[in-house]
Coordinates of C-alpha atoms in Angstrom, one line a residue:
Chain A
M1 CA -53.8 15.2 -11.4
E2 CA -53.9 17.8 -8.6
I3 CA -51.7 17.4 -5.4
K4 CA -53.9 18.1 -2.4
K5 CA -51.2 17.0 0.5
T6 CA -47.5 17.4 0.6
A7 CA -46.8 13.0 1.1
I8 CA -43.3 10.9 1.3
A9 CA -42.4 7.6 -0.3
G10 CA -39.6 5.6 -0.1
T11 CA -36.7 5.5 2.2
L12 CA -32.9 6.6 2.5
E13 CA -31.6 3.1 2.4
S14 CA -28.6 2.3 0.0
S15 CA -30.3 2.0 -3.7
D16 CA -33.2 3.4 -2.8
I17 CA -34.8 7.1 -3.2
Q18 CA -36.9 9.2 -1.0
L19 CA -39.5 11.8 -2.6
T20 CA -41.6 14.4 -1.2
I21 CA -43.9 15.6 -3.3
S22 CA -45.9 19.0 -2.3
K23 CA -48.5 21.5 -3.8
A24 CA -47.3 24.2 -6.1
D25 CA -48.7 26.8 -8.4
N26 CA -46.6 26.9 -11.5
G27 CA -45.4 24.2 -12.8
I28 CA -42.9 21.5 -11.5
S29 CA -39.7 21.9 -9.6
I30 CA -37.4 19.2 -8.4
D31 CA -34.5 19.7 -5.6
L32 CA -32.4 16.9 -6.2
Q33 CA -29.5 15.2 -3.8
S34 CA -27.5 12.4 -4.7
D35 CA -24.4 11.3 -4.6
V36 CA -24.0 10.1 -8.4
K37 CA -25.7 13.8 -9.8
K38 CA -23.0 14.3 -11.6
V39 CA -23.2 11.5 -13.8
F40 CA -26.7 10.8 -13.1
G41 CA -28.4 13.4 -12.1
D42 CA -30.3 14.7 -15.8
Q43 CA -31.2 10.8 -15.8
I44 CA -33.0 11.0 -12.5
E45 CA -34.8 14.1 -13.0
S46 CA -35.8 12.9 -16.4
V47 CA -37.6 9.7 -14.9
I48 CA -39.4 11.5 -11.9
K49 CA -40.8 14.5 -14.9
D50 CA -41.8 11.9 -17.6
T51 CA -43.7 10.0 -14.5
L52 CA -45.4 13.2 -13.5
A53 CA -46.3 14.0 -16.9
K54 CA -47.7 10.3 -17.4
L55 CA -49.8 10.5 -14.4
D56 CA -50.9 14.2 -15.5
V57 CA -49.4 16.3 -12.6
K58 CA -48.7 19.8 -13.9
D59 CA -48.2 21.8 -10.9
A60 CA -45.5 19.9 -8.0
K61 CA -42.8 20.7 -6.1
V62 CA -40.9 17.4 -5.6
K63 CA -37.4 16.9 -3.4
A64 CA -35.9 13.8 -4.2
V65 CA -33.1 12.7 -1.8
D66 CA -31.5 9.7 -3.8
K67 CA -29.1 6.9 -2.6
G68 CA -28.4 5.5 -5.9
A69 CA -31.4 4.2 -6.9
L70 CA -32.4 2.1 -10.1
D71 CA -34.6 4.1 -13.0
C72 CA -37.3 1.1 -12.4
V73 CA -37.2 2.1 -8.1
I74 CA -37.0 5.9 -9.0
K75 CA -40.6 5.4 -11.3
A76 CA -42.2 3.5 -8.4
R77 CA -41.5 5.8 -5.1
T78 CA -42.4 8.6 -7.7
I79 CA -46.0 6.9 -8.5
A80 CA -46.4 6.1 -5.0
A81 CA -45.5 9.7 -3.8
I82 CA -48.0 11.0 -6.3
Q83 CA -50.8 9.1 -5.3
R84 CA -50.6 9.4 -1.5
A85 CA -50.1 13.3 -2.2
A86 CA -53.0 13.5 -4.6
E87 CA -54.7 11.0 -1.9
T88 CA -55.7 8.4 -5.2
T89 CA -54.1 5.5 -3.2
D90 CA -57.5 3.9 -3.3
T91 CA -58.1 4.6 -7.0
P92 CA -55.2 3.8 -8.7
E93 CA -55.0 4.9 -12.5
W94 CA -54.0 1.5 -13.5
E95 CA -54.2 2.1 -17.1
V96 CA -51.4 4.5 -17.0
L97 CA -48.9 2.5 -14.8
Chain B
M1 CA 2.5 12.2 -24.5
K2 CA 1.0 8.5 -23.6
S3 CA 1.3 6.1 -21.5
K4 CA 1.0 2.6 -23.0
V5 CA -2.3 2.2 -21.3
N6 CA -3.8 4.9 -23.6
R7 CA -3.5 8.0 -20.8
E8 CA -2.5 11.3 -22.1
L9 CA 0.0 12.5 -19.8
P10 CA 1.0 16.5 -19.0
D11 CA 3.7 17.0 -21.5
D12 CA 5.0 20.1 -19.5
L13 CA 4.4 18.5 -16.2
M14 CA 6.6 15.2 -17.2
K15 CA 9.3 17.5 -18.8
Q16 CA 9.7 19.5 -15.8
L17 CA 9.4 16.7 -13.4
N18 CA 11.7 14.4 -15.5
Y19 CA 9.4 11.5 -15.7
Q20 CA 8.7 9.1 -18.6
P21 CA 5.5 7.5 -19.5
F22 CA 4.6 4.1 -18.5
E23 CA 5.9 1.3 -21.0
T24 CA 5.6 -2.1 -19.9
T25 CA 5.1 -4.1 -16.5
E26 CA 8.3 -6.0 -17.1
I27 CA 11.3 -4.6 -14.9
G28 CA 14.3 -6.4 -16.3
N29 CA 17.6 -7.0 -14.3
P30 CA 19.1 -3.3 -14.8
E31 CA 22.1 -2.2 -12.3
I32 CA 20.8 0.4 -9.9
Q33 CA 22.7 2.6 -7.1
R34 CA 21.1 2.9 -3.9
V35 CA 21.9 5.9 -1.9
A36 CA 23.1 6.6 2.3
P37 CA 22.0 9.0 4.7
K38 CA 24.2 11.5 6.5
V39 CA 25.1 10.5 10.1
H40 CA 25.5 12.2 12.5
V41 CA 28.1 10.8 15.2
S42 CA 27.2 10.3 18.6
T43 CA 27.8 7.7 21.4
G44 CA 23.7 8.2 21.6
D45 CA 23.8 8.9 25.5
D46 CA 22.0 12.1 24.6
K47 CA 18.8 11.2 22.7
I48 CA 16.3 11.5 25.0
V49 CA 14.0 15.1 24.6
D50 CA 11.3 16.3 26.1
S51 CA 9.7 18.6 23.3
I52 CA 8.9 18.2 19.9
K53 CA 9.9 22.0 19.4
K54 CA 13.4 21.4 20.3
V55 CA 13.5 18.5 17.6
V56 CA 12.1 20.8 15.0
D57 CA 14.3 23.6 16.1
E58 CA 17.3 21.7 16.0
T59 CA 16.3 20.0 12.5
L60 CA 13.9 21.5 10.4
E61 CA 14.5 24.1 7.6
D62 CA 12.3 25.6 4.7
G63 CA 12.0 23.4 1.9
M64 CA 13.2 20.2 3.5
T65 CA 11.2 16.6 3.2
I66 CA 9.8 15.1 6.0
S67 CA 8.2 11.7 6.4
F68 CA 5.5 10.0 8.9
H69 CA 4.1 6.0 9.1
H70 CA 0.8 5.3 9.1
H71 CA 1.0 2.1 11.0
F72 CA -1.7 3.8 13.4
R73 CA -4.1 4.4 11.0
N74 CA -6.8 6.2 12.3
G75 CA -5.7 6.2 16.0
D76 CA -2.7 8.2 15.2
Y77 CA -1.7 11.4 17.7
V78 CA 1.9 11.5 16.3
F79 CA 1.0 13.0 12.8
N80 CA -1.0 15.9 14.4
K81 CA 1.2 16.9 17.4
V82 CA 4.1 17.3 15.3
M83 CA 2.5 18.6 12.5
R84 CA 1.2 21.4 15.0
V85 CA 4.5 22.1 16.1
I86 CA 5.7 22.7 12.7
I87 CA 3.2 24.9 11.2
D88 CA 3.4 27.2 14.8
A89 CA 7.3 27.4 13.9
G90 CA 6.5 28.9 10.5
I91 CA 8.4 26.6 8.3
K92 CA 7.8 26.7 4.9
N93 CA 7.8 25.0 1.7
L94 CA 7.8 21.4 3.2
T95 CA 7.4 18.2 0.7
L96 CA 5.5 15.5 2.8
A97 CA 6.3 12.1 2.2
P98 CA 4.5 9.7 4.5
S99 CA 4.0 5.9 3.7
S100 CA 0.1 7.3 3.3
L101 CA -2.3 9.3 4.8
T102 CA -5.0 8.6 6.9
G103 CA -8.7 10.1 7.5
V104 CA -7.4 11.8 11.1
M105 CA -4.7 13.5 9.2
N106 CA -6.6 15.1 6.7
D107 CA -7.4 18.6 8.5
M108 CA -3.9 19.0 9.8
V109 CA -3.0 18.4 6.1
I110 CA -5.1 21.3 4.8
E111 CA -4.2 23.4 7.7
A112 CA -0.6 23.1 6.6
I113 CA -1.0 23.5 3.1
K114 CA -2.9 26.8 3.3
A115 CA 0.1 28.4 5.7
G116 CA 2.5 27.5 3.3
T117 CA 4.2 24.6 5.4
I118 CA 3.1 21.6 2.9
T119 CA 3.9 22.7 -0.8
N120 CA 4.5 19.3 -1.9
I121 CA 2.7 15.3 -1.2
T122 CA 3.8 12.0 -2.2
S123 CA 1.7 9.5 -0.5
S124 CA 0.2 6.0 -1.2
G125 CA -3.2 7.7 -1.1
M126 CA -5.3 9.8 0.6
R127 CA -9.1 10.4 1.2
G128 CA -12.2 12.1 2.5
S129 CA -11.9 16.3 3.0
L130 CA -7.9 16.2 1.6
G131 CA -8.9 14.1 -0.8
D132 CA -11.7 16.5 -2.0
F133 CA -9.3 19.6 -1.2
V134 CA -6.8 18.1 -3.7
S135 CA -9.1 17.3 -6.3
H136 CA -10.5 20.5 -6.3
G137 CA -7.2 22.4 -6.6
G138 CA -6.5 23.2 -3.4
L139 CA -2.3 22.2 -3.6
K140 CA -0.6 23.9 -6.3
N141 CA 2.1 21.1 -7.3
P142 CA 0.7 18.0 -8.3
V143 CA 0.3 15.0 -5.6
I144 CA 2.7 12.2 -6.4
F145 CA 1.2 8.7 -5.9
R146 CA 3.5 5.5 -5.5
S147 CA 2.7 2.0 -4.2
H148 CA 4.3 0.7 -1.1
G149 CA 7.0 -0.9 -3.5
N150 CA 7.7 2.2 -5.2
R151 CA 8.1 4.4 -2.5
A152 CA 10.8 2.0 -1.3
R153 CA 12.1 2.1 -4.6
S154 CA 12.1 5.6 -4.7
I155 CA 13.7 6.2 -1.0
E156 CA 16.3 3.5 -2.0
H157 CA 16.9 5.7 -5.4
G158 CA 16.9 9.2 -3.8
D159 CA 14.0 10.1 -5.4
I160 CA 12.6 10.8 -1.8
K161 CA 15.0 11.9 -0.2
I162 CA 13.7 12.6 3.6
D163 CA 15.7 15.0 5.7
V164 CA 13.6 14.2 8.7
A165 CA 11.3 11.0 9.9
F166 CA 9.0 11.4 12.7
L167 CA 8.3 8.1 13.8
G168 CA 5.8 7.2 16.4
V169 CA 6.5 3.5 18.3
P170 CA 4.6 2.0 21.0
S171 CA 7.8 1.4 23.0
A172 CA 11.5 2.4 22.4
D173 CA 14.5 2.5 24.8
R174 CA 17.1 5.7 25.4
L175 CA 18.9 5.0 22.5
G176 CA 16.0 4.5 20.1
N177 CA 15.8 0.4 20.1
A178 CA 12.0 0.4 18.7
N179 CA 9.3 -2.1 18.1
G180 CA 5.6 -1.7 17.2
M181 CA 4.8 -4.8 19.3
K182 CA 4.9 -3.9 22.9
G183 CA 3.1 -0.6 25.0
D184 CA 0.2 0.5 24.9
A185 CA -0.8 1.3 21.0
V186 CA 0.4 -1.7 19.1
F187 CA 0.1 -2.3 15.7
G188 CA 2.6 -5.2 15.1
S189 CA 4.8 -4.6 12.2
L190 CA 6.5 -1.8 11.4
G191 CA 7.6 -3.0 7.8
Y192 CA 6.8 0.6 6.0
A193 CA 8.8 2.8 8.8
L194 CA 11.3 1.0 8.2
M195 CA 12.3 2.4 5.5
D196 CA 12.3 5.9 6.7
A197 CA 14.5 4.9 9.7
Q198 CA 17.1 3.5 7.5
Y199 CA 17.4 6.2 4.7
A200 CA 16.4 9.8 6.7
D201 CA 19.1 11.7 7.5
K202 CA 17.6 12.3 10.9
V203 CA 15.2 9.9 12.5
V204 CA 13.1 11.1 15.3
L205 CA 11.2 8.5 17.5
L206 CA 8.2 9.7 19.7
T207 CA 6.8 7.3 22.2
D208 CA 4.4 7.3 25.5
N209 CA 6.6 4.4 26.4
I210 CA 10.7 4.5 27.4
V211 CA 11.5 1.1 28.4
D212 CA 14.9 -0.5 30.0
Y213 CA 17.5 -0.7 27.6
P214 CA 18.3 -2.6 25.2
N215 CA 14.5 -3.0 24.1
T216 CA 14.1 -5.8 22.0
P217 CA 13.0 -7.4 19.5
A218 CA 14.4 -4.2 17.9
S219 CA 12.5 -3.4 14.6
I220 CA 14.1 0.1 14.3
K221 CA 17.9 0.3 16.0
Q222 CA 19.7 2.6 17.8
T223 CA 22.5 2.9 14.6
Q224 CA 19.4 4.8 13.0
V225 CA 17.9 6.9 15.5
D226 CA 19.1 10.5 16.2
Y227 CA 16.3 11.7 18.8
V228 CA 13.6 9.9 21.6
V229 CA 10.5 12.2 22.2
K230 CA 8.5 11.2 25.2
V231 CA 5.0 12.4 24.5
D232 CA 2.0 11.6 26.0
K233 CA 0.1 9.1 23.9
V234 CA 1.3 8.2 20.5
G235 CA -1.9 6.7 19.7
D236 CA -5.5 5.3 20.2
P237 CA -5.4 1.5 20.5
D238 CA -9.5 1.1 20.0
K239 CA -8.8 2.8 16.5
I240 CA -5.7 1.8 14.9
G241 CA -7.2 -1.6 13.6
S242 CA -10.8 -3.1 13.8
G243 CA -11.1 -5.5 16.8
A244 CA -12.3 -9.1 16.4
T245 CA -12.7 -9.4 12.7
R246 CA -16.4 -10.6 11.7
F247 CA -17.0 -13.0 8.7
T248 CA -19.3 -11.1 6.4
K249 CA -23.0 -12.7 5.8
D250 CA -23.8 -10.4 2.9
P251 CA -24.5 -12.7 0.5
K252 CA -23.2 -11.1 -2.3
E253 CA -19.8 -11.0 -0.9
L254 CA -20.1 -14.4 -0.1
K255 CA -20.9 -15.6 -3.8
I256 CA -18.0 -13.9 -4.9
A257 CA -15.8 -15.3 -2.1
S258 CA -17.1 -18.4 -3.2
M259 CA -16.2 -18.2 -6.7
V260 CA -12.6 -16.6 -6.0
N261 CA -11.9 -19.8 -3.7
D262 CA -13.2 -21.7 -7.1
V263 CA -11.0 -20.1 -9.2
I264 CA -8.0 -20.8 -7.0
T265 CA -8.4 -24.2 -6.3
H266 CA -9.1 -25.0 -9.9
S267 CA -5.4 -22.8 -11.0
P268 CA -2.5 -24.7 -11.4
Y269 CA -1.2 -22.7 -8.2
F270 CA -2.9 -24.5 -5.8
K271 CA -0.8 -27.2 -4.8
D272 CA 1.2 -27.6 -1.7
G273 CA 3.8 -25.0 -1.1
F274 CA 1.8 -22.3 -2.8
S275 CA 1.7 -18.8 -1.2
F276 CA -1.1 -16.2 -1.2
Q277 CA -1.6 -12.7 -0.1
T278 CA -5.2 -11.5 0.4
G279 CA -6.4 -8.3 1.4
S280 CA -9.0 -6.7 4.6
G281 CA -12.1 -6.4 2.7
G282 CA -15.3 -8.6 3.6
A283 CA -15.1 -10.8 0.6
A284 CA -11.6 -10.8 1.1
L285 CA -11.6 -12.5 4.5
A286 CA -14.7 -14.7 3.5
V287 CA -11.8 -16.5 0.8
T288 CA -9.5 -17.2 3.6
R289 CA -12.5 -19.1 5.3
Y290 CA -13.2 -20.8 1.8
L291 CA -9.4 -21.9 1.4
R292 CA -8.9 -23.1 4.7
Q293 CA -11.6 -25.5 4.2
A294 CA -10.1 -26.2 0.8
M295 CA -6.4 -26.4 2.0
I296 CA -7.9 -29.0 4.8
D297 CA -9.9 -31.2 2.3
N298 CA -7.1 -31.3 -0.3
Q299 CA -4.0 -32.1 2.4
I300 CA -2.7 -28.9 1.1
K301 CA -0.4 -26.3 3.1
A302 CA 0.9 -22.6 1.9
S303 CA 4.5 -21.8 2.4
F304 CA 3.4 -18.3 2.7
A305 CA 1.1 -15.9 3.2
L306 CA 2.5 -12.3 2.4
G307 CA 1.1 -8.3 2.9
G308 CA -1.4 -6.4 5.2
I309 CA -2.0 -9.3 7.6
T310 CA -5.5 -10.2 9.4
K311 CA -6.4 -12.4 12.0
P312 CA -7.9 -15.1 9.8
T313 CA -4.3 -15.4 8.4
T314 CA -2.5 -15.7 11.5
D315 CA -5.2 -18.6 12.6
L316 CA -4.1 -20.4 9.7
L317 CA -0.8 -20.5 10.6
N318 CA -1.3 -21.3 14.1
E319 CA -3.4 -24.2 12.6
G320 CA -0.1 -25.5 10.5
L321 CA -1.9 -24.7 7.2
V322 CA 0.8 -21.8 6.2
K323 CA 4.0 -22.2 7.4
K324 CA 5.0 -18.6 7.3
V325 CA 3.2 -15.1 7.4
M326 CA 5.4 -12.3 5.8
D327 CA 4.2 -9.1 7.5
V328 CA 4.4 -5.7 6.5
Q329 CA 1.7 -4.6 8.3
D330 CA -1.2 -5.9 10.6
F331 CA -4.8 -4.4 9.9
D332 CA -6.4 -6.1 13.5
K333 CA -5.2 -6.5 17.0
G334 CA -5.2 -10.2 16.6
A335 CA -2.6 -10.3 14.0
A336 CA -0.4 -7.8 15.6
D337 CA -0.8 -9.6 18.7
S338 CA 0.4 -12.9 17.2
M339 CA 3.6 -10.9 15.5
H340 CA 4.6 -10.8 18.8
T341 CA 4.4 -14.4 20.4
N342 CA 4.8 -16.4 16.6
G343 CA 7.9 -16.9 15.6
D344 CA 6.6 -17.7 12.1
Q345 CA 5.3 -14.1 11.7
Q346 CA 8.2 -12.5 9.8
E347 CA 8.2 -8.6 10.0
I348 CA 9.4 -7.6 6.6
D349 CA 10.5 -3.8 5.3
A350 CA 8.5 -2.4 2.1
S351 CA 11.5 -3.1 0.1
W352 CA 11.4 -6.7 0.9
Y353 CA 7.8 -6.8 0.6
A354 CA 7.5 -5.3 -3.0
D355 CA 10.3 -3.2 -3.9
P356 CA 10.8 -4.0 -7.8
D357 CA 14.4 -2.3 -7.9
N358 CA 15.6 -5.5 -5.8
K359 CA 17.5 -8.8 -5.2
G360 CA 14.1 -10.4 -5.2
A361 CA 11.3 -8.9 -3.4
M362 CA 8.3 -11.4 -1.8
V363 CA 5.7 -10.2 -4.5
D364 CA 8.1 -11.9 -6.9
Q365 CA 7.6 -14.8 -5.4
L366 CA 3.7 -14.7 -4.9
D367 CA 1.6 -17.1 -6.7
V368 CA -2.1 -16.3 -5.9
V369 CA -3.3 -12.4 -5.1
I370 CA -7.2 -11.1 -4.1
L371 CA -7.0 -7.6 -5.1
S372 CA -10.1 -5.2 -4.9
A373 CA -11.0 -2.6 -7.3
L374 CA -13.4 0.3 -7.4
E375 CA -13.3 0.0 -11.3
I376 CA -11.9 -2.5 -13.9
D377 CA -12.5 -1.6 -17.6
T378 CA -12.8 -3.8 -20.6
K379 CA -8.4 -3.8 -20.7
F380 CA -8.7 -5.0 -17.1
N381 CA -7.2 -2.0 -16.2
V382 CA -7.7 -1.3 -12.4
N383 CA -8.7 2.1 -10.5
V384 CA -8.4 1.9 -6.9
M385 CA -7.6 6.0 -6.7
T386 CA -10.9 7.9 -7.8
G387 CA -14.3 7.6 -7.3
S388 CA -17.3 7.8 -9.8
D389 CA -17.2 11.7 -9.5
G390 CA -13.6 12.1 -10.4
V391 CA -12.4 13.2 -6.4
I392 CA -9.7 11.3 -5.1
R393 CA -11.0 8.5 -2.2
G394 CA -8.2 5.7 -2.1
A395 CA -4.8 4.4 -1.6
I396 CA -2.5 2.3 -4.5
G397 CA -1.1 0.3 -1.2
G398 CA 0.4 -2.5 -2.4
H399 CA -1.9 -2.9 -5.7
Q400 CA 0.3 -2.6 -8.5
D401 CA 3.1 -4.6 -6.5
A402 CA 1.0 -7.6 -5.6
A403 CA -0.5 -7.6 -9.0
T404 CA 2.6 -8.8 -10.3
G405 CA 1.8 -12.0 -8.6
K406 CA 1.2 -15.4 -10.9
L407 CA -2.4 -15.3 -10.6
T408 CA -3.6 -12.3 -9.6
I409 CA -8.0 -12.2 -9.1
I410 CA -9.8 -8.7 -8.5
S411 CA -12.7 -9.5 -6.8
A412 CA -15.7 -6.9 -6.7
P413 CA -19.4 -6.4 -7.2
L414 CA -20.3 -5.8 -10.8
V415 CA -22.3 -2.9 -9.5
R416 CA -22.4 -0.7 -6.4
G417 CA -25.3 1.0 -5.8
R418 CA -26.1 2.9 -9.3
I419 CA -22.1 3.1 -10.2
A420 CA -21.0 0.2 -12.4
T421 CA -17.6 -1.4 -11.4
V422 CA -16.8 -2.6 -14.6
V423 CA -16.5 -0.1 -17.0
P424 CA -15.8 0.8 -20.8
D425 CA -12.7 2.8 -19.3
V426 CA -11.5 3.2 -16.0
T427 CA -11.7 7.0 -14.6
T428 CA -8.1 6.8 -13.4
V429 CA -5.3 3.6 -14.5
V430 CA -3.9 2.6 -11.0
T431 CA -2.8 -1.1 -12.3
P432 CA -2.2 -1.7 -15.9
G433 CA -4.2 -4.7 -17.2
D434 CA -1.4 -6.4 -18.0
S435 CA -0.8 -7.8 -14.7
V436 CA -4.4 -8.7 -14.1
D437 CA -5.5 -12.3 -14.6
V438 CA -9.1 -12.7 -13.4
L439 CA -11.7 -10.3 -12.8
V440 CA -14.4 -12.4 -10.1
T441 CA -18.1 -10.7 -9.8
E442 CA -21.4 -12.1 -8.0
F443 CA -22.5 -12.8 -11.7
G444 CA -19.3 -14.6 -13.2
I445 CA -15.8 -14.5 -13.9
A446 CA -13.9 -13.3 -16.7
I447 CA -10.4 -14.0 -18.0
N448 CA -7.7 -11.8 -19.0
P449 CA -7.4 -13.3 -22.9
K450 CA -3.6 -13.3 -22.8
R451 CA -4.1 -16.0 -20.3
T452 CA -5.2 -18.8 -22.4
D453 CA -3.7 -21.1 -20.1
L454 CA -6.5 -20.1 -17.4
L455 CA -9.0 -20.0 -19.9
D456 CA -8.2 -23.9 -20.5
A457 CA -7.9 -24.6 -17.0
L458 CA -11.0 -22.5 -15.7
S459 CA -13.7 -22.8 -18.3
N460 CA -16.4 -25.8 -17.7
I461 CA -16.5 -25.6 -13.9
P462 CA -19.9 -26.1 -12.3
G463 CA -20.9 -22.7 -10.5
L464 CA -18.4 -20.8 -12.4
P465 CA -19.7 -19.2 -15.5
V466 CA -16.9 -17.4 -17.3
Y467 CA -17.7 -14.5 -19.8
K468 CA -16.1 -11.8 -21.9
I469 CA -15.1 -8.8 -19.8
E470 CA -16.6 -6.8 -22.5
D471 CA -20.3 -9.0 -21.9
L472 CA -20.1 -8.3 -18.0
Q473 CA -19.4 -4.5 -18.7
K474 CA -22.4 -4.5 -20.8
M475 CA -24.7 -6.3 -18.0
A476 CA -23.4 -3.9 -15.6
E477 CA -24.7 -1.1 -18.1
K478 CA -27.8 -2.7 -18.4
R479 CA -28.9 -2.2 -15.0
V480 CA -27.6 1.2 -14.2
G481 CA -27.7 3.3 -17.2
T482 CA -25.0 5.1 -18.9
P483 CA -23.2 7.6 -17.0
K484 CA -22.8 11.2 -18.2
P485 CA -18.9 11.8 -19.0
L486 CA -17.0 13.8 -16.0
E487 CA -16.2 17.2 -16.2
Y488 CA -12.6 18.1 -15.5
T489 CA -10.2 21.4 -15.9
D490 CA -7.4 21.3 -17.9
R491 CA -5.1 21.5 -14.6
T492 CA -3.4 18.4 -13.0
V493 CA -3.9 17.8 -9.5
A494 CA -2.0 14.3 -9.3
L495 CA 0.3 12.1 -11.1
I496 CA 0.1 8.3 -10.6
E497 CA 3.4 6.4 -10.9
Y498 CA 3.6 3.1 -11.7
R499 CA 6.1 0.8 -9.4
D500 CA 9.3 1.3 -11.4
G501 CA 8.9 5.5 -11.4
T502 CA 7.3 6.1 -14.9
V503 CA 4.2 7.9 -14.7
I504 CA 1.0 5.6 -15.8
D505 CA -1.8 7.9 -15.4
S506 CA -2.6 11.7 -14.0
I507 CA -6.1 13.4 -12.4
K508 CA -7.3 16.5 -12.7
Q509 CA -9.1 18.7 -11.2
V510 CA -12.8 18.4 -10.9
K511 CA -15.4 20.8 -12.4
D512 CA -18.1 21.8 -10.1

């Protein structure tokens, strides 16, 4: 899936994560801010990467501001941000969700 | 070398500082010798001084130990005023031994460390930028963390020998009779500062309110005081304590509070004449409300409430549900004002409150105590000192001391955000599991297996599911996942004493 514009999903409330996805040329880059980065940083990045891969996003710049979100929340916010950035919110790919 | 809670301790420091590892929560009946302060004899007519500088010049030398109290909390003006003068005077190698350090002092402490003015610290705790600074190796010598009861014990033993105590008070007369109840910046009980006033070689009072001689009630007495310094303001009344205490509406906190109440009322201790200590957190305040109703319904009155006092507790005193409030510090204005007006609210010093080496401390008489936790592990050991990133951000307070109560309840949510509260091993052991009896979370309770009597009393109560603590730990881990272990350097930045003066755990410098 191709990223067409910069899009955002999620809030800065406790237990949420805010993701901003924008266009990029070579691969995936993730800039993660989190109070639990030391202990859960790898896990958070791997959930974001897996979700991007499932939706076949190959090039994207991701900024993630985490407020202690659980994996299911991270996944949901990532999917929402990708669909908005790829302008596919009206035609979601249900089968990969 | 290991402490009894299986924590590896730094051999070199233990030897150098002549420490023994923690063995047991039992204090026994040893004979101990207390120390006495030096007295500079005077009729007391020349104690009033206008400048802090003059007092510092006359009393302080390199290498001395200085102390402060933290009763003004984040409204404190005294600490920064005095430390400014001491740093500017170029004094070096001081040991800072306050009852605790509050956020408003952080920047000044860091400046004093960088200037070489402060080279050793002992405190109940530290938070914010100072905790971060120390956890990243900013202070060469390890900080010694002591509970409020242990600080009193250490002062009485001479382990902490205070050369000069700088004590801010909202009212004093020209000879130094002082209390925390009258003036603009009132905080109520002077409990922690009374130790310094009794044992420091030089006692310096700082006040913005010099009243007619003699000032009563005199919590600090003229027989103890060397100087009375007039300053423009000792503190900001709005920041000393929270104003009107608001009850929590957080459903999670309310659920925990109602289960804590169930544990208390179904325990064998809930009978006429029982005693209790609650903290100041949202859930603890809500417990007081549930407990009030249970006491009315069952026609039970408490003999005393202990510790850090809040308005909900003094309300129980006024209602006659609690007969006495034994008050070492006041967390809000309501409690502070009540001390002034209610004769049944007794000011107690830190030794009377919680010192283990005593002819009986109040905590030894305590039935029920509700305490909080940053983490609790499957051995019931509690951490109230370091965060999930390994950085110092807490205080022992009276945790270790009050935990010796007959029914010690830890109230804590199962997880906070993505951080589990119930863990396989706490980051730092502050209070040993041996003195903890029941954990209450929003999902259910766990009972220390040593307390078979409580297992019998608290099983099969509707709405009070009982789990093994290992099961609660697994529930937490299932929700948040498995955290990556924290990384530390080999350098020790702090030692945690148990209340008897042994070392229970150490804190290492974090790796970034």
